[in-house]
Short mmCIF file of C-alpha atoms (C1' of nucleotides) in Angstrom, two decimals:
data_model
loop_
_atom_site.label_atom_id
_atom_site.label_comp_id
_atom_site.label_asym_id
_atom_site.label_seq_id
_atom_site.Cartn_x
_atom_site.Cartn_y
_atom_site.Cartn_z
CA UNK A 1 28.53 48.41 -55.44
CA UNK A 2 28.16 51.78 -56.68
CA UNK A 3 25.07 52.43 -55.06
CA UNK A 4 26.86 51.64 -51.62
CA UNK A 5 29.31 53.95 -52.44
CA UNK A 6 26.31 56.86 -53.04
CA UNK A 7 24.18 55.85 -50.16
CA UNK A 8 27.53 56.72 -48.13
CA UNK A 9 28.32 59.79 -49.62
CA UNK A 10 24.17 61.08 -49.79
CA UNK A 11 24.64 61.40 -46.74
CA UNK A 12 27.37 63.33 -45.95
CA UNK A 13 30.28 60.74 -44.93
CA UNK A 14 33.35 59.93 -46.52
CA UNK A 15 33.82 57.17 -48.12
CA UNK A 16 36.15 54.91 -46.86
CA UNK A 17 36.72 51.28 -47.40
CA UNK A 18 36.02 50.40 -43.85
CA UNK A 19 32.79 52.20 -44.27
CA UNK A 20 31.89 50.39 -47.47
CA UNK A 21 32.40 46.89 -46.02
CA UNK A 22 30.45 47.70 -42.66
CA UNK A 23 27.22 48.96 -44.64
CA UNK A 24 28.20 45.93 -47.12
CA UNK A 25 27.65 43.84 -44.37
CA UNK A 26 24.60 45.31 -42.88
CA UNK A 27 23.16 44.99 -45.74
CA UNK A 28 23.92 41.46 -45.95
CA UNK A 29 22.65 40.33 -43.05
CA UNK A 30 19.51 42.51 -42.79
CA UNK A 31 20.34 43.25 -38.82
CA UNK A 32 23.57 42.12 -37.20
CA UNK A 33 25.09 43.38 -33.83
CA UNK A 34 28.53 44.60 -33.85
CA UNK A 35 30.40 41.72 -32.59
CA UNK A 36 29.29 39.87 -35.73
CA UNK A 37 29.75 43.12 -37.61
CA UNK A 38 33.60 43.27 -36.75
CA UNK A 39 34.10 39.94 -37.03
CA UNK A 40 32.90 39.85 -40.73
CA UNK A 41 34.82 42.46 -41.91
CA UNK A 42 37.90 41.25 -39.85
CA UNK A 43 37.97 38.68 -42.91
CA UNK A 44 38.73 41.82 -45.11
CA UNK A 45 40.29 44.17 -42.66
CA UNK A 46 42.14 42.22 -40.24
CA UNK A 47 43.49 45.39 -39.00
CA UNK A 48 40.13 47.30 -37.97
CA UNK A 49 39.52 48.34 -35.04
CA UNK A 50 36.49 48.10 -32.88
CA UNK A 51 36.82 51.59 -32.46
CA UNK A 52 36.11 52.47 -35.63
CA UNK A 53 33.07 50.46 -35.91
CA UNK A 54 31.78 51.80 -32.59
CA UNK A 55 32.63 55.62 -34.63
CA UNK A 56 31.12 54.69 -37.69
CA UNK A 57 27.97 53.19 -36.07
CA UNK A 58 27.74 56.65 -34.07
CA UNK A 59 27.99 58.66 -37.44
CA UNK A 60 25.54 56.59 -39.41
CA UNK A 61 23.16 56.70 -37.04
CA UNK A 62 23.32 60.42 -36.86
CA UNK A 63 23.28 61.24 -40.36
CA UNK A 64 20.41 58.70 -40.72
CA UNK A 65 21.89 55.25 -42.56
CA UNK A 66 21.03 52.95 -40.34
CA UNK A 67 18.66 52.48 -37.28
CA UNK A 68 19.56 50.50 -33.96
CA UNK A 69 17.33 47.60 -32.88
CA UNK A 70 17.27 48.06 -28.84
CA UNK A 71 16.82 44.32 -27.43
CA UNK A 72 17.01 43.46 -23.80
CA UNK A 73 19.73 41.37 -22.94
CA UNK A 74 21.30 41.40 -26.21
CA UNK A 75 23.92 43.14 -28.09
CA UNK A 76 21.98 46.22 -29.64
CA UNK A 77 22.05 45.11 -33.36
CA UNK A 78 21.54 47.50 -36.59
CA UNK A 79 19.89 47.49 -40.00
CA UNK A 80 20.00 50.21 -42.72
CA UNK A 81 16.93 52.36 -42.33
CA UNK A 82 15.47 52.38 -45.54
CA UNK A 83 12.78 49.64 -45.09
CA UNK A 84 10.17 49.92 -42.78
CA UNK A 85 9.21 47.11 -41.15
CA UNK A 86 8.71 45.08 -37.28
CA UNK A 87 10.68 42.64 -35.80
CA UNK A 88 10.02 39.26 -34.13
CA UNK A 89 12.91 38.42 -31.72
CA UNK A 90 13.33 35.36 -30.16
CA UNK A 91 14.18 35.23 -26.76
CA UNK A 92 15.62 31.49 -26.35
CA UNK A 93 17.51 31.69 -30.01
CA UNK A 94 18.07 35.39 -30.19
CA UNK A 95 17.23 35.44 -34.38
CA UNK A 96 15.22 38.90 -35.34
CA UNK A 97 13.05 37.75 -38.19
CA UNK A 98 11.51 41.25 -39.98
CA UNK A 99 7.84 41.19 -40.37
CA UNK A 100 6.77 43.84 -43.27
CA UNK A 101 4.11 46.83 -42.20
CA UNK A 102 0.79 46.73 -43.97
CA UNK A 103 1.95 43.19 -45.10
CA UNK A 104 2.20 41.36 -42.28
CA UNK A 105 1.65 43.87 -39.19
CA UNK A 106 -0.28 46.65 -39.01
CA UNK A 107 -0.08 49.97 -36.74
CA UNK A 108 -3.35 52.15 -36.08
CA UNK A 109 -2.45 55.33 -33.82
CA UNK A 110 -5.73 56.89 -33.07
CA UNK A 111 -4.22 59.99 -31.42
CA UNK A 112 -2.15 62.39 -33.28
CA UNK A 113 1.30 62.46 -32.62
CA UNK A 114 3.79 65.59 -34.21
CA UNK A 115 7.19 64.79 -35.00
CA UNK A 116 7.33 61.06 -34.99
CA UNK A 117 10.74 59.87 -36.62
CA UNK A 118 10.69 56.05 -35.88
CA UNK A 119 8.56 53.31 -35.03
CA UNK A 120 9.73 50.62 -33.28
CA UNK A 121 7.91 47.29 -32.77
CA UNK A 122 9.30 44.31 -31.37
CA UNK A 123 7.30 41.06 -30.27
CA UNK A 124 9.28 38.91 -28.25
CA UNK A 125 8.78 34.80 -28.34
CA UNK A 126 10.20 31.46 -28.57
CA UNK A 127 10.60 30.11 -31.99
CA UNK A 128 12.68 27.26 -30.68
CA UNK A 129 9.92 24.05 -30.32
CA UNK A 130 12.65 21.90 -29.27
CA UNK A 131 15.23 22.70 -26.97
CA UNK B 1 0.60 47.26 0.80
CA UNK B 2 -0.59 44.05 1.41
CA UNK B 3 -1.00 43.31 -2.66
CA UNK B 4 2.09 44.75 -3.38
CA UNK B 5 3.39 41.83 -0.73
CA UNK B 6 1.01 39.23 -2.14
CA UNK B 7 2.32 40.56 -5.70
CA UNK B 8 6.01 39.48 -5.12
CA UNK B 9 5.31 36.34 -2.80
CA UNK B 10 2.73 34.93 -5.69
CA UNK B 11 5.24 34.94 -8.71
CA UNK B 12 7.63 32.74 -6.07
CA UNK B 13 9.49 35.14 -4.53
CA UNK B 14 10.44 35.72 -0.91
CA UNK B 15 9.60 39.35 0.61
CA UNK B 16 11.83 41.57 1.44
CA UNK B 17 11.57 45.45 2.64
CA UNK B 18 13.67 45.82 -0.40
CA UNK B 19 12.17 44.27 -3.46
CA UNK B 20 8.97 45.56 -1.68
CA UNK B 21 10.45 49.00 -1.73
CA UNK B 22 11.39 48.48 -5.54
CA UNK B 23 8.28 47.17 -6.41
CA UNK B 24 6.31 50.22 -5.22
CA UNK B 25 8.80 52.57 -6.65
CA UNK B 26 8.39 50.91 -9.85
CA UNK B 27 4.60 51.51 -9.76
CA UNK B 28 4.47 54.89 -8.33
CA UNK B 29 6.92 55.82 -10.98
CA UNK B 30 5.42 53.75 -14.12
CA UNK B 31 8.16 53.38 -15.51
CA UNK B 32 12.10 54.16 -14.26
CA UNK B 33 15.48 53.45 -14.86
CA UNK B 34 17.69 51.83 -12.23
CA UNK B 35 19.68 55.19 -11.17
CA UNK B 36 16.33 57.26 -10.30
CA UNK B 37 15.31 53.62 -9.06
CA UNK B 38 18.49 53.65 -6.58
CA UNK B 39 18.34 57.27 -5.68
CA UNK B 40 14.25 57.23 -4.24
CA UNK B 41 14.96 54.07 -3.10
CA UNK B 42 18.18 55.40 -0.99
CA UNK B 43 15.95 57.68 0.74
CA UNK B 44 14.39 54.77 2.78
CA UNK B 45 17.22 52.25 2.07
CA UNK B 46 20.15 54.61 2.83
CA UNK B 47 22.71 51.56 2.99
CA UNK B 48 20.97 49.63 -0.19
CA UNK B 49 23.33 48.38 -2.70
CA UNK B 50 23.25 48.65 -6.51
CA UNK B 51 24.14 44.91 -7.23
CA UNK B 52 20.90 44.26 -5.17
CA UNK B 53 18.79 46.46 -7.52
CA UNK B 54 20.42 44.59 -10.26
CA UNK B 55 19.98 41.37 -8.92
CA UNK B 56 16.04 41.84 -8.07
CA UNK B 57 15.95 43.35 -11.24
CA UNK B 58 16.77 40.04 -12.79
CA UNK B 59 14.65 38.36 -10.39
CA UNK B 60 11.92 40.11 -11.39
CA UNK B 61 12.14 39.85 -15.17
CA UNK B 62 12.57 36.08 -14.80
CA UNK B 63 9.72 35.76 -12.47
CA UNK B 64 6.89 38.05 -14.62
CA UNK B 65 6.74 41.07 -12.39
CA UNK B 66 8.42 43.33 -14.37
CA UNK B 67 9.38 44.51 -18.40
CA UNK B 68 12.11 45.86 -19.36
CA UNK B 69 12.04 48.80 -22.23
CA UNK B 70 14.91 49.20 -24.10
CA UNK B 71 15.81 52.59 -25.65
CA UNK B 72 18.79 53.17 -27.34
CA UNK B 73 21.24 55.68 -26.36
CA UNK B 74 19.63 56.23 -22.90
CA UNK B 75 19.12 53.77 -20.00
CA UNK B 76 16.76 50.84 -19.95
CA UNK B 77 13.75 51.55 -18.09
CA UNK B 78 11.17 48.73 -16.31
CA UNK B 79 7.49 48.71 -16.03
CA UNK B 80 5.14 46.49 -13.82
CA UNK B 81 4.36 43.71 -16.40
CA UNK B 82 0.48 43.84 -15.55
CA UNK B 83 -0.50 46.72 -17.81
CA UNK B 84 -0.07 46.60 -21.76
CA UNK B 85 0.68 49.63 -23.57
CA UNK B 86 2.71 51.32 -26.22
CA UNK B 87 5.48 53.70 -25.62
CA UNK B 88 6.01 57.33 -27.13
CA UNK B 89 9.86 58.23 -26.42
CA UNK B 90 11.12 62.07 -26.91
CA UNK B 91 14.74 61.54 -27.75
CA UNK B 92 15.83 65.24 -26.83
CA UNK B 93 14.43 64.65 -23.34
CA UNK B 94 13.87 61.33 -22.64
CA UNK B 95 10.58 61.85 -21.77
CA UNK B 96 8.24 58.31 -21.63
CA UNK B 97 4.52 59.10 -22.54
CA UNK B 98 2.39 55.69 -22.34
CA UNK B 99 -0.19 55.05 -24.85
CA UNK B 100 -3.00 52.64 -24.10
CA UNK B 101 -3.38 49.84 -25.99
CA UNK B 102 -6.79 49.24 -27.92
CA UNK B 103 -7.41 52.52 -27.41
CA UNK B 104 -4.63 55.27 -28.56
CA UNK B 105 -2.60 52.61 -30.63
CA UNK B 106 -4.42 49.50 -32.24
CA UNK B 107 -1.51 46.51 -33.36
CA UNK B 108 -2.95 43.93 -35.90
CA UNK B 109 -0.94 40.88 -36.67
CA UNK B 110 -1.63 39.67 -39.84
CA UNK B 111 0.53 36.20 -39.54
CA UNK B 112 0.24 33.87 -36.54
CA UNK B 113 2.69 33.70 -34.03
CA UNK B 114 2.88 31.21 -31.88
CA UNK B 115 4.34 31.43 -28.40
CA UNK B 116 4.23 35.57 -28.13
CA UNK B 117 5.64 36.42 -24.95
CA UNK B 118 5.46 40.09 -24.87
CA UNK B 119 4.93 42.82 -27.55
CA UNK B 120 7.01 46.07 -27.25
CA UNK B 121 5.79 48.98 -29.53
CA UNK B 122 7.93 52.59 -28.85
CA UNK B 123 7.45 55.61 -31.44
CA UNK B 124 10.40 57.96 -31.13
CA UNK B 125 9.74 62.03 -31.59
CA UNK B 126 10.27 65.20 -30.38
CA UNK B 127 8.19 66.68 -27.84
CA UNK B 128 10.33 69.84 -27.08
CA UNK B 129 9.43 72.21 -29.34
CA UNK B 130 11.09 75.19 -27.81
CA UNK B 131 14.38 73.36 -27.52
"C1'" DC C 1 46.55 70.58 -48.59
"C1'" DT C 2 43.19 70.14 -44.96
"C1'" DG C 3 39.99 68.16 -42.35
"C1'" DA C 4 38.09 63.86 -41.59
"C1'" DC C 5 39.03 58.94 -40.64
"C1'" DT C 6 41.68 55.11 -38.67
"C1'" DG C 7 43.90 52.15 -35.19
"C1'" DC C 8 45.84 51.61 -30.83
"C1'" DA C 9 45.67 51.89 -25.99
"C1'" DA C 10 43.79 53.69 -22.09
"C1'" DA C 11 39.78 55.37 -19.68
"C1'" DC C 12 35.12 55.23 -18.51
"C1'" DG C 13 30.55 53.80 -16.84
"C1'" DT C 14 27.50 50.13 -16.27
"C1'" DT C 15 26.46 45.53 -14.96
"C1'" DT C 16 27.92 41.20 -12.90
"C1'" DT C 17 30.25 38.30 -9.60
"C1'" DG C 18 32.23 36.25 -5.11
"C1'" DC C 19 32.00 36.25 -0.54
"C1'" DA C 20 30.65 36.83 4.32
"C1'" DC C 21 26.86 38.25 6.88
"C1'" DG C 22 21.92 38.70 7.94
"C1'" DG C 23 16.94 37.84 7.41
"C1'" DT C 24 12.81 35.22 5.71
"C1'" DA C 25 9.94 31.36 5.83
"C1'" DT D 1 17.60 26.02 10.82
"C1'" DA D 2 18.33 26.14 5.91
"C1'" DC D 3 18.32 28.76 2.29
"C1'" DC D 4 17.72 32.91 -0.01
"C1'" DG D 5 18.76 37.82 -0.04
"C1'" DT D 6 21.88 41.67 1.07
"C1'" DG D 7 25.89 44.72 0.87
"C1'" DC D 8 30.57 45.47 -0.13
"C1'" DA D 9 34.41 45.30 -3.11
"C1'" DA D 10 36.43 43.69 -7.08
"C1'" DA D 11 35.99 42.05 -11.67
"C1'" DA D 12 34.13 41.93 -16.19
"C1'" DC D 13 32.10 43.89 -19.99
"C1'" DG D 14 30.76 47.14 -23.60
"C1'" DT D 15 31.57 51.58 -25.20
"C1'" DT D 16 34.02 55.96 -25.55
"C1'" DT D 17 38.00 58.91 -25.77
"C1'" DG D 18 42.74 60.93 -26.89
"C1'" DC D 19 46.27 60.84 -29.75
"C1'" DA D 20 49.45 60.20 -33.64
"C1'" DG D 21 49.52 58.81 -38.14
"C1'" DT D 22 46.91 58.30 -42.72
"C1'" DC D 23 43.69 59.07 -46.33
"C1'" DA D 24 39.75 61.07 -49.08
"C1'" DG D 25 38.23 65.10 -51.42
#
DNA sequence: CTGACTGCAAACGTTTTGCACGGTA
DNA sequence: TACCGTGCAAAACGTTTGCAGTCAG
């Protein structure tokens, strides 16, 4: 709880209570769009407003908290960006299951790129046998 | 001319000047968002209609002639679906550099997947140095 | 105390939809 | 000819903005 509370203000932000709750909540859920972002924190702040999500998002993103998750035809969702790692993203169910780097997928660039400050990898299936 | 005819007619679609207009924008291009998509189609098309981009768009996704890349903050681009590469994205410019598969950038999957539809690698940087 | 943050409501831009017409197979 | 595709206009949707009031530092 106090770590939450640091990991806000490391990075420059004030810390508010709506703030706490919506990286709270990230955490939780690993990656979670913000539809499911504001209605989890509705629960504790039935008076927040979408607006200030949509702010907050813009402001942790800048100062570098979390990291947005870019999926076609979905709601962009977000994570905090202190683990690395790839994502495999259903297309039928729409769940993003993480899949560690040097674990479980590994990257080889054989050219040299400067000033890289993300990677993003997403594989794209069907995990759902049966519908 | 005549693939890019055979192209749309074999994934089950009927021809049209537009979608074959689209199609060969798409490839001359490599990859494009839907305004510079509308605006060199317009010069041929000058009466086409947004919602029919949008609509072949769709067409086209469901169908297997096209991929969509999503990058956040900045309009999703598409890409014929027949070549497999990474994607470097400058985020000051929005500059798309495509990096070959195999060759530039090597992926290894250390779990099995099953059912892997498509795999969408993009490293974001800064290629403006004198920005 | 001051600047940053919040919540509301309105504005904005993008994407989708409904409908009548036109073109492909 | 039958159905699919097109273009227009309106609607829907997600996101951003302006503003007045509030709060963290």
């Amino acid at each position: 709880m106090k770590s939450l509370i640091n990991f806000i203000k490391d990075h420059g932000l004030k810390v508010t209570p709506q703030r706490v709750a919506m990286i709270k909540t990230i955490k939780a859920n690993g990656h979670i769009n913000i539809d499911d972002l504001y209605k989890n924190i509705k629960d504790e702040f039935p008076a927040i407003s979408l607006a200030t999500l949509y702010k907050n998002i813009i402001q942790f993103i800048e100062k570098g908290l979390i990291r947005e998750i870019a999926i076609p035809n979905h709601k962009t969702q977000y994570e905090l960006k202190y683990s690395e790692h790839a994502h495999f993203i259903c297309k039928k169910c729409n769940l993003v299951r993480d899949l560690k780097f040097g674990d479980e997928v590994e990257l080889k660039l054989n050219i040299s790129i400067e000033n890289i400050e993300n990677i993003s990898i997403n594989i794209y299936g069907d995990c759902c046998k049966n519908i």
